[in-house]
PDB file of C-alpha atoms in Angstrom:
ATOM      1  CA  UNK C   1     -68.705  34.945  43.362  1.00  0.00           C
ATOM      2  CA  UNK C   2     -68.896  31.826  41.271  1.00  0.00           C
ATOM      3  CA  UNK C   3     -67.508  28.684  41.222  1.00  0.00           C
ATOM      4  CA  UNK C   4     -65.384  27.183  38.694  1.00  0.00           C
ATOM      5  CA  UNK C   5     -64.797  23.673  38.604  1.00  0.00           C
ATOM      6  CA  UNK C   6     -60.890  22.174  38.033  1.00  0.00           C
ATOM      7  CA  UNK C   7     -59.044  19.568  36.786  1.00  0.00           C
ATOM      8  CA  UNK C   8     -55.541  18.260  37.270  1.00  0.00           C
ATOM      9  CA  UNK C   9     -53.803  18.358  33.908  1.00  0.00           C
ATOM     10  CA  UNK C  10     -50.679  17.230  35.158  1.00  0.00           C
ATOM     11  CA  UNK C  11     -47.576  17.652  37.340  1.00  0.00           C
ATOM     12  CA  UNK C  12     -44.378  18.714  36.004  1.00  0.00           C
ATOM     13  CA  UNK C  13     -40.989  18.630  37.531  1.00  0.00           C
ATOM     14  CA  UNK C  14     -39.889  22.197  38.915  1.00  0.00           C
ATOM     15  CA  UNK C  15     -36.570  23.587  37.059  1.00  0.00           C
ATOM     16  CA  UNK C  16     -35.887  26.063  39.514  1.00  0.00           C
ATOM     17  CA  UNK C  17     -36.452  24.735  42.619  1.00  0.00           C
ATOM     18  CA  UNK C  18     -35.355  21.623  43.890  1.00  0.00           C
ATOM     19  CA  UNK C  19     -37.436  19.171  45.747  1.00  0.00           C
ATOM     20  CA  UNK C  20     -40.139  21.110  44.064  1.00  0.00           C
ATOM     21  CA  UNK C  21     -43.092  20.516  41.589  1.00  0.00           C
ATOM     22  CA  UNK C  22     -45.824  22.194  39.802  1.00  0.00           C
ATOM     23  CA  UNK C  23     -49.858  21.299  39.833  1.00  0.00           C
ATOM     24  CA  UNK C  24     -51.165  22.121  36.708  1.00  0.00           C
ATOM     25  CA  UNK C  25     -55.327  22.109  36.995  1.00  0.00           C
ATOM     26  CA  UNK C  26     -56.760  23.482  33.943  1.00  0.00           C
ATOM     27  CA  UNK C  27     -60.328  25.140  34.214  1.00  0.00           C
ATOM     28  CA  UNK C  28     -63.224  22.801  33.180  1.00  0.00           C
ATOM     29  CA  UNK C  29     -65.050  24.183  30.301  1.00  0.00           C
ATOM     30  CA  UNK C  30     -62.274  26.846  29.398  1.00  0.00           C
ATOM     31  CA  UNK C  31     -59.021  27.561  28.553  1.00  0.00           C
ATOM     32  CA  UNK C  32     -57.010  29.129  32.188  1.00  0.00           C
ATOM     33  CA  UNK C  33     -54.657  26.852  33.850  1.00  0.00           C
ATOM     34  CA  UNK C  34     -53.612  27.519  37.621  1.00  0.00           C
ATOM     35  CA  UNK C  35     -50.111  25.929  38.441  1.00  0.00           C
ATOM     36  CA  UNK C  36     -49.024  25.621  42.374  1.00  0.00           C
ATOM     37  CA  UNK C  37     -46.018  24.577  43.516  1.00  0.00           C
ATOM     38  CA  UNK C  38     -46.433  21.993  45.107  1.00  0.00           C
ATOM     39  CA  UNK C  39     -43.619  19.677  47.697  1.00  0.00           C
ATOM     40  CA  UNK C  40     -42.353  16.003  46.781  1.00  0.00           C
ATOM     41  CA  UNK C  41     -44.510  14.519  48.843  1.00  0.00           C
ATOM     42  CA  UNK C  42     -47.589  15.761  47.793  1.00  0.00           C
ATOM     43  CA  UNK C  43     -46.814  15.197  44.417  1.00  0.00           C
ATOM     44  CA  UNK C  44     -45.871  11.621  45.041  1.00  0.00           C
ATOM     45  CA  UNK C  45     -49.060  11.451  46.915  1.00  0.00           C
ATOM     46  CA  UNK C  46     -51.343  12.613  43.935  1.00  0.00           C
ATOM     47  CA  UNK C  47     -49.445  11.000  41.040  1.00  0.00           C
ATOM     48  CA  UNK C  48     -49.973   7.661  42.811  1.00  0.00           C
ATOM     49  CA  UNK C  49     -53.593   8.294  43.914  1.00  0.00           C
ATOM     50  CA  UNK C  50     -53.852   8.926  40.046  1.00  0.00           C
ATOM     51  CA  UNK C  51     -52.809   6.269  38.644  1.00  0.00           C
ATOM     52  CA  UNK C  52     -55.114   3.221  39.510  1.00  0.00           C
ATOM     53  CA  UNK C  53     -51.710   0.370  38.559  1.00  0.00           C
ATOM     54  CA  UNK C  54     -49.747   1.611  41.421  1.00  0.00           C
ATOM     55  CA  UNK C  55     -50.479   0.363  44.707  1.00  0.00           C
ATOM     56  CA  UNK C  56     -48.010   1.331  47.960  1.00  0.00           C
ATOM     57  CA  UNK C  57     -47.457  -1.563  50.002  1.00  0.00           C
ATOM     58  CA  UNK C  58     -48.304   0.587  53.358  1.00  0.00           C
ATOM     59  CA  UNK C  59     -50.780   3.231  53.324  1.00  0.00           C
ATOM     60  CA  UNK C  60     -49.574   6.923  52.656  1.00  0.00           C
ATOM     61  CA  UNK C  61     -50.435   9.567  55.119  1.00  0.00           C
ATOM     62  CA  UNK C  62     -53.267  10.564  52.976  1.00  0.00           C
ATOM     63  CA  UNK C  63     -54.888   7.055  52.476  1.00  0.00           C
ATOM     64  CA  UNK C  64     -54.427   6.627  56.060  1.00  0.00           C
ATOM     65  CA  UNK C  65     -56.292  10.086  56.591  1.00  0.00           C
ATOM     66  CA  UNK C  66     -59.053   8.363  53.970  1.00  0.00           C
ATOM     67  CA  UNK C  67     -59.491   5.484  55.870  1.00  0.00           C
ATOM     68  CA  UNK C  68     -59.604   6.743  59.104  1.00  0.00           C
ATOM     69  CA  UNK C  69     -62.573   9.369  57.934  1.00  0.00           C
ATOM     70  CA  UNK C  70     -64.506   6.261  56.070  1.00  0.00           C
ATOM     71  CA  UNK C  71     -64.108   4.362  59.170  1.00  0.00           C
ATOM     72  CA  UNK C  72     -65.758   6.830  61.195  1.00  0.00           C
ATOM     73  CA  UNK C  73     -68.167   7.911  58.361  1.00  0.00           C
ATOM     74  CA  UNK C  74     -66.925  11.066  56.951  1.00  0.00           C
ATOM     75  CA  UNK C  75     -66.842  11.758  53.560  1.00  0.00           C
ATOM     76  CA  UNK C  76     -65.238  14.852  51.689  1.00  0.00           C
ATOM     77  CA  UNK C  77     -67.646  15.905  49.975  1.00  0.00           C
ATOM     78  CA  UNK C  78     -65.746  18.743  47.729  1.00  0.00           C
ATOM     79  CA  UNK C  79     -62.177  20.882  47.689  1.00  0.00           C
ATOM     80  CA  UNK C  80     -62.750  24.958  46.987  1.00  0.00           C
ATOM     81  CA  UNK C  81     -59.867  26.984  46.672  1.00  0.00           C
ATOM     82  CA  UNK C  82     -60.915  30.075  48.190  1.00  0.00           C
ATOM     83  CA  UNK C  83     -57.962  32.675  48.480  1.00  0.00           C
ATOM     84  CA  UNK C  84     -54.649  33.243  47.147  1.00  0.00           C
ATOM     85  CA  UNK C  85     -52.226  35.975  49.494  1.00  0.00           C
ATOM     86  CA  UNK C  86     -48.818  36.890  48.162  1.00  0.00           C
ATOM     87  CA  UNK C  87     -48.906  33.608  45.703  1.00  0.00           C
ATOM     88  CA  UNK C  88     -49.859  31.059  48.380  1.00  0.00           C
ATOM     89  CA  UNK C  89     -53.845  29.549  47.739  1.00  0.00           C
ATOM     90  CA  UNK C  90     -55.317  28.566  50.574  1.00  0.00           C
ATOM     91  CA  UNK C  91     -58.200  25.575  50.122  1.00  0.00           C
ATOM     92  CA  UNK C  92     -60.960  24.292  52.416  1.00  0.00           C
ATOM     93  CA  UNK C  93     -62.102  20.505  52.224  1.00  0.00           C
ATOM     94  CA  UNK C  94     -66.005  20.533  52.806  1.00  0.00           C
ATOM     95  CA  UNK C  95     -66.736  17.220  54.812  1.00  0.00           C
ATOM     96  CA  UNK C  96     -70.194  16.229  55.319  1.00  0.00           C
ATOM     97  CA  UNK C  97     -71.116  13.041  58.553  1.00  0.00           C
ATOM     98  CA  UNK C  98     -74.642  12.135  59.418  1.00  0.00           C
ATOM     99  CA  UNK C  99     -75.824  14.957  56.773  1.00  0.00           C
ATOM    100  CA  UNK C 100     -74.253  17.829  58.456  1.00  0.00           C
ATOM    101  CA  UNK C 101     -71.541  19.651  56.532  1.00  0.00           C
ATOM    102  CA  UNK C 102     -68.003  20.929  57.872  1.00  0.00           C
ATOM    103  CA  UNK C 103     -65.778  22.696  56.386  1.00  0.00           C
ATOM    104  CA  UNK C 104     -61.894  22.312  57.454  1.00  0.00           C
ATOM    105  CA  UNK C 105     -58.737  24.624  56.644  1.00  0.00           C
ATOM    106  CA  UNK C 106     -56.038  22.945  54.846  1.00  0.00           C
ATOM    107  CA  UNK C 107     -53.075  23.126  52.514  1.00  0.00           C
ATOM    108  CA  UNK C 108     -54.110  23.093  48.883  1.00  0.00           C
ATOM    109  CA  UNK C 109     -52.081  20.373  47.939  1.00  0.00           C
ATOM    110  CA  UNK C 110     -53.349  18.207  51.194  1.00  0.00           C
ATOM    111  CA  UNK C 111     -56.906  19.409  49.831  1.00  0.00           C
ATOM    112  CA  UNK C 112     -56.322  17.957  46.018  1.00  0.00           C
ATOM    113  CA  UNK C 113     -54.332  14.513  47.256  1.00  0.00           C
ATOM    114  CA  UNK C 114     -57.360  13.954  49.116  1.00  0.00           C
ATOM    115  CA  UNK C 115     -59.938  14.905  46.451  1.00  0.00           C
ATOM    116  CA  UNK C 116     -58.320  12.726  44.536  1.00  0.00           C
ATOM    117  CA  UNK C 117     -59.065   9.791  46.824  1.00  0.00           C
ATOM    118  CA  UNK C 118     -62.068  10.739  47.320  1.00  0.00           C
ATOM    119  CA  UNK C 119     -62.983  11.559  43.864  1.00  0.00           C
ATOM    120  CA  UNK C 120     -64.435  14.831  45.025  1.00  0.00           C
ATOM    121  CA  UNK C 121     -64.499  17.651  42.812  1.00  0.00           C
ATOM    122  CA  UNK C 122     -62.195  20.713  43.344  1.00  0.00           C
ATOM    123  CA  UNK C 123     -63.322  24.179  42.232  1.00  0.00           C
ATOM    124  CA  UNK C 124     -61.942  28.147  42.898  1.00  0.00           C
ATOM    125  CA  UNK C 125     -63.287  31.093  42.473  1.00  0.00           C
ATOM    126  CA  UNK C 126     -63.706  33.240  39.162  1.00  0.00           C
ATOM    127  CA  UNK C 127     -61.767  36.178  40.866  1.00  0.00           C
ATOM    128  CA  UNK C 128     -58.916  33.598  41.545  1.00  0.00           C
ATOM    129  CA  UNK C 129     -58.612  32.141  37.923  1.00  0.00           C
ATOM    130  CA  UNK C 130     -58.553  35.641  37.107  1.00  0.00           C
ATOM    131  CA  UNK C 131     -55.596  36.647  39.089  1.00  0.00           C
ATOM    132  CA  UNK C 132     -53.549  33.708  39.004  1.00  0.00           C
ATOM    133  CA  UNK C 133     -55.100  32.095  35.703  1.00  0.00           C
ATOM    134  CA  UNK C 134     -52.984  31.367  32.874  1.00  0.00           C
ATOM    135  CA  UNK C 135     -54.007  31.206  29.341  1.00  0.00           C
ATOM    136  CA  UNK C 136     -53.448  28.231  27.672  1.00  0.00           C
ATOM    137  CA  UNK C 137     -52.679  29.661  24.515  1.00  0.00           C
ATOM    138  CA  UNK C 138     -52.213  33.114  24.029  1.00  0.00           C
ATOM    139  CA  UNK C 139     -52.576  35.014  20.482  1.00  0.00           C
ATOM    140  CA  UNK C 140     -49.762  36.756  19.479  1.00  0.00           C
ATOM    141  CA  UNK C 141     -50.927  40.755  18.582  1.00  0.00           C
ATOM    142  CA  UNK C 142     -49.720  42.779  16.602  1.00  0.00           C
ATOM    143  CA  UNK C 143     -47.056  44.858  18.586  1.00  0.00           C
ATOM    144  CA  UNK C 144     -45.681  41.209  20.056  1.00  0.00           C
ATOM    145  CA  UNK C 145     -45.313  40.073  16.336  1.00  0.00           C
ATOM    146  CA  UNK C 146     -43.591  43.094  15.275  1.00  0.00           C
ATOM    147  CA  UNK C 147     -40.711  43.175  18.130  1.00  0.00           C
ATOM    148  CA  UNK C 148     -37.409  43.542  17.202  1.00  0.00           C
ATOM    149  CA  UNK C 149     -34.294  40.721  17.001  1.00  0.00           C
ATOM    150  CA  UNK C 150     -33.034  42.323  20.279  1.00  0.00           C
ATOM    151  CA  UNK C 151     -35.985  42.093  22.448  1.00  0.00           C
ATOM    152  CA  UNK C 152     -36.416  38.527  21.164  1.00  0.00           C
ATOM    153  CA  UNK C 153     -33.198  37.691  22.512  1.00  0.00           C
ATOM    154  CA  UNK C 154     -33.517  39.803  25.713  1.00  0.00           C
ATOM    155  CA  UNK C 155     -36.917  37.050  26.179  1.00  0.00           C
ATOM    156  CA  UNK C 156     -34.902  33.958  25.302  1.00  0.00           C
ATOM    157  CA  UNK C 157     -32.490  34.744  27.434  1.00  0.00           C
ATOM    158  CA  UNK C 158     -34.681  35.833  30.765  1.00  0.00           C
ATOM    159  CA  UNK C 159     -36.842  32.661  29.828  1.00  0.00           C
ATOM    160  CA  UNK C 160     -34.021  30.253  30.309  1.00  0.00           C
ATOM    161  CA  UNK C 161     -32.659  31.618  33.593  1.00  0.00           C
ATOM    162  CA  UNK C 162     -33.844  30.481  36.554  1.00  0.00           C
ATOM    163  CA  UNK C 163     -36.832  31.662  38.783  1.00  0.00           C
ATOM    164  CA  UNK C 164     -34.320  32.686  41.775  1.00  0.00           C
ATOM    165  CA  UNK C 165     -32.201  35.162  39.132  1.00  0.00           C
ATOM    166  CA  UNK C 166     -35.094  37.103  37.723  1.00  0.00           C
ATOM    167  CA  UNK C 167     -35.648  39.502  40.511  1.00  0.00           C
ATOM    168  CA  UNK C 168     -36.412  42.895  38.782  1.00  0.00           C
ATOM    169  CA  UNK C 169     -38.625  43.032  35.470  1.00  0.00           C
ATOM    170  CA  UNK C 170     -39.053  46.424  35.710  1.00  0.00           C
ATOM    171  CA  UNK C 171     -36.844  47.078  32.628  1.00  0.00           C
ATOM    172  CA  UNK C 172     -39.434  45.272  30.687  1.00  0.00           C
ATOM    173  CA  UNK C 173     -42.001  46.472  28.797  1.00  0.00           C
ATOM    174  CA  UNK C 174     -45.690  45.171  28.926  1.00  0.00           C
ATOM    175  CA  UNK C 175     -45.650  43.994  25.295  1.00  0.00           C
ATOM    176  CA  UNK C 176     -42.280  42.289  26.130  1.00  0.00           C
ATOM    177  CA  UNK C 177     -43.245  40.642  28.901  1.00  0.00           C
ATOM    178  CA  UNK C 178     -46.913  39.586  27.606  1.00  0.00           C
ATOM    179  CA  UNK C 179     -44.553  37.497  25.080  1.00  0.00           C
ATOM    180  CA  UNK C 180     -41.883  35.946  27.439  1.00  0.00           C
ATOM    181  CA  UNK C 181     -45.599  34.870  29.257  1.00  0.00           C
ATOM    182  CA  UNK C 182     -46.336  32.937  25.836  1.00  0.00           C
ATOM    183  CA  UNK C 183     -42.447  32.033  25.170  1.00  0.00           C
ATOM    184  CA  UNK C 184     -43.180  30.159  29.279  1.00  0.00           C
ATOM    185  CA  UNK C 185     -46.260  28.694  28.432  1.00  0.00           C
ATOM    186  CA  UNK C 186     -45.953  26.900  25.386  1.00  0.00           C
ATOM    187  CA  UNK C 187     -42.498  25.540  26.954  1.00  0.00           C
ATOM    188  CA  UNK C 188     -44.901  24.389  29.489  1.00  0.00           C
ATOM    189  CA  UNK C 189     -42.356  26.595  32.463  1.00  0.00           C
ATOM    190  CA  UNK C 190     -45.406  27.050  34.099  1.00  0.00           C
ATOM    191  CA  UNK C 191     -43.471  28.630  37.421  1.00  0.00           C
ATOM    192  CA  UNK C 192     -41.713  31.222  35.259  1.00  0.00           C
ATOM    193  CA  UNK C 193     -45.272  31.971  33.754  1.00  0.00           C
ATOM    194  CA  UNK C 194     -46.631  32.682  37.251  1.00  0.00           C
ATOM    195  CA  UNK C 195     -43.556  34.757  38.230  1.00  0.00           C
ATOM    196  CA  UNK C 196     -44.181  36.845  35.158  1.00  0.00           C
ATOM    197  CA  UNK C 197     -48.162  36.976  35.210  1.00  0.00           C
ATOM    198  CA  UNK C 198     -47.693  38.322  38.950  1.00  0.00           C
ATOM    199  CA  UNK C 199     -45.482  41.093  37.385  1.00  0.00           C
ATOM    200  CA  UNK C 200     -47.999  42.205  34.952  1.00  0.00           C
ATOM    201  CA  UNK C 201     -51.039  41.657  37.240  1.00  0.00           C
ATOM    202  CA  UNK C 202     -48.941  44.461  39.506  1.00  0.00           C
ATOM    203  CA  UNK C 203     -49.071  46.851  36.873  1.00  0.00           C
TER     204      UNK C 203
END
């Protein structure tokens, strides 16, 4: 399986979920992003890691973690994202001390606060962005263009209800669902996207 290098494109605040936010990391060299949900800590963690201005007066769990491993010469080397089970992506930082390479379990959003610091790369697998991957921009076909006033509605509406109320989209048909998908992801609702690319990746 190949590798696919990523890059953070963002974080946004989650709509649905409070205390919550999403990861954006867009696929270098194409056009899939893969948004996790990530906690308020974590995203704290990586905004400020990210921007260079903002310096905490005492050291963050995860620049503690980074100076601890310099001090004792470890260096993390790279993050891989290496399996996603029932919407949870479990990552694996790949240290390396004295030349010899280890590779250590962690949460993903651990994983990328500390690639960050690091300025190691972060990469998943091409059967990942495939499953969880979301298109950046999607073209409109011909049967989405064609859909009637009601269905357009019926996608507004579902679109701008919240994650926890939209439980069954089994009423839905692929073509209107392919659309709401677009409708999420030019609004940049990247959770709703994933809860509706998980639907049609089921069928």
């Amino acid at each position: 399986m190949s590798l696919k290098r990523l890059n953070i494109r963002g974080i946004s605040y989650s709509q649905t979920q409070n205390g919550a936010y999403a990861l954006i990391l867009k696929e270098s060299g194409g056009n899939r992003q893969l948004p996790i949900v990530i906690g308020a800590f974590e995203a704290q963690s990586i905004a400020i890691a990210l921007e260079k201005e903002i310096s905490p007066p005492r050291p963050l769990t995860h620049d503690l973690f980074k100076s601890f491993a310099e001090r004792y010469g470890i260096v993390v080397k790279q993050v891989i994202i290496h399996k996603l089970v029932d919407g949870v992506f479990y990552s694996s930082l790949i240290c390396e001390k004295d030349k010899i390479e280890e590779i250590i379990d962690a949460r993903t959003s651990d994983a990328i606060a500390l690639a960050v610091r690091f300025k190691a790369p972060v990469f998943t697998y091409e059967n990942i962005l495939d499953e969880a991957g979301i298109q950046q921009q999607i073209s409109a076909d011909k049967d989405l263009v064609d859909e009637d006033e009601d269905s357009d509605e019926l996608i507004e509406e579902l679109i701008n209800t919240p994650i926890s109320e939209q439980n069954d989209y089994s009423s839905l048909s692929m073509d209107e669902l392919n659309k709401m998908l677009q409708e999420a992801v030019s609004n940049e609702n990247y959770e709703l996207a994933a809860s509706i690319r998980d639907e049609i990746s089921k069928r």
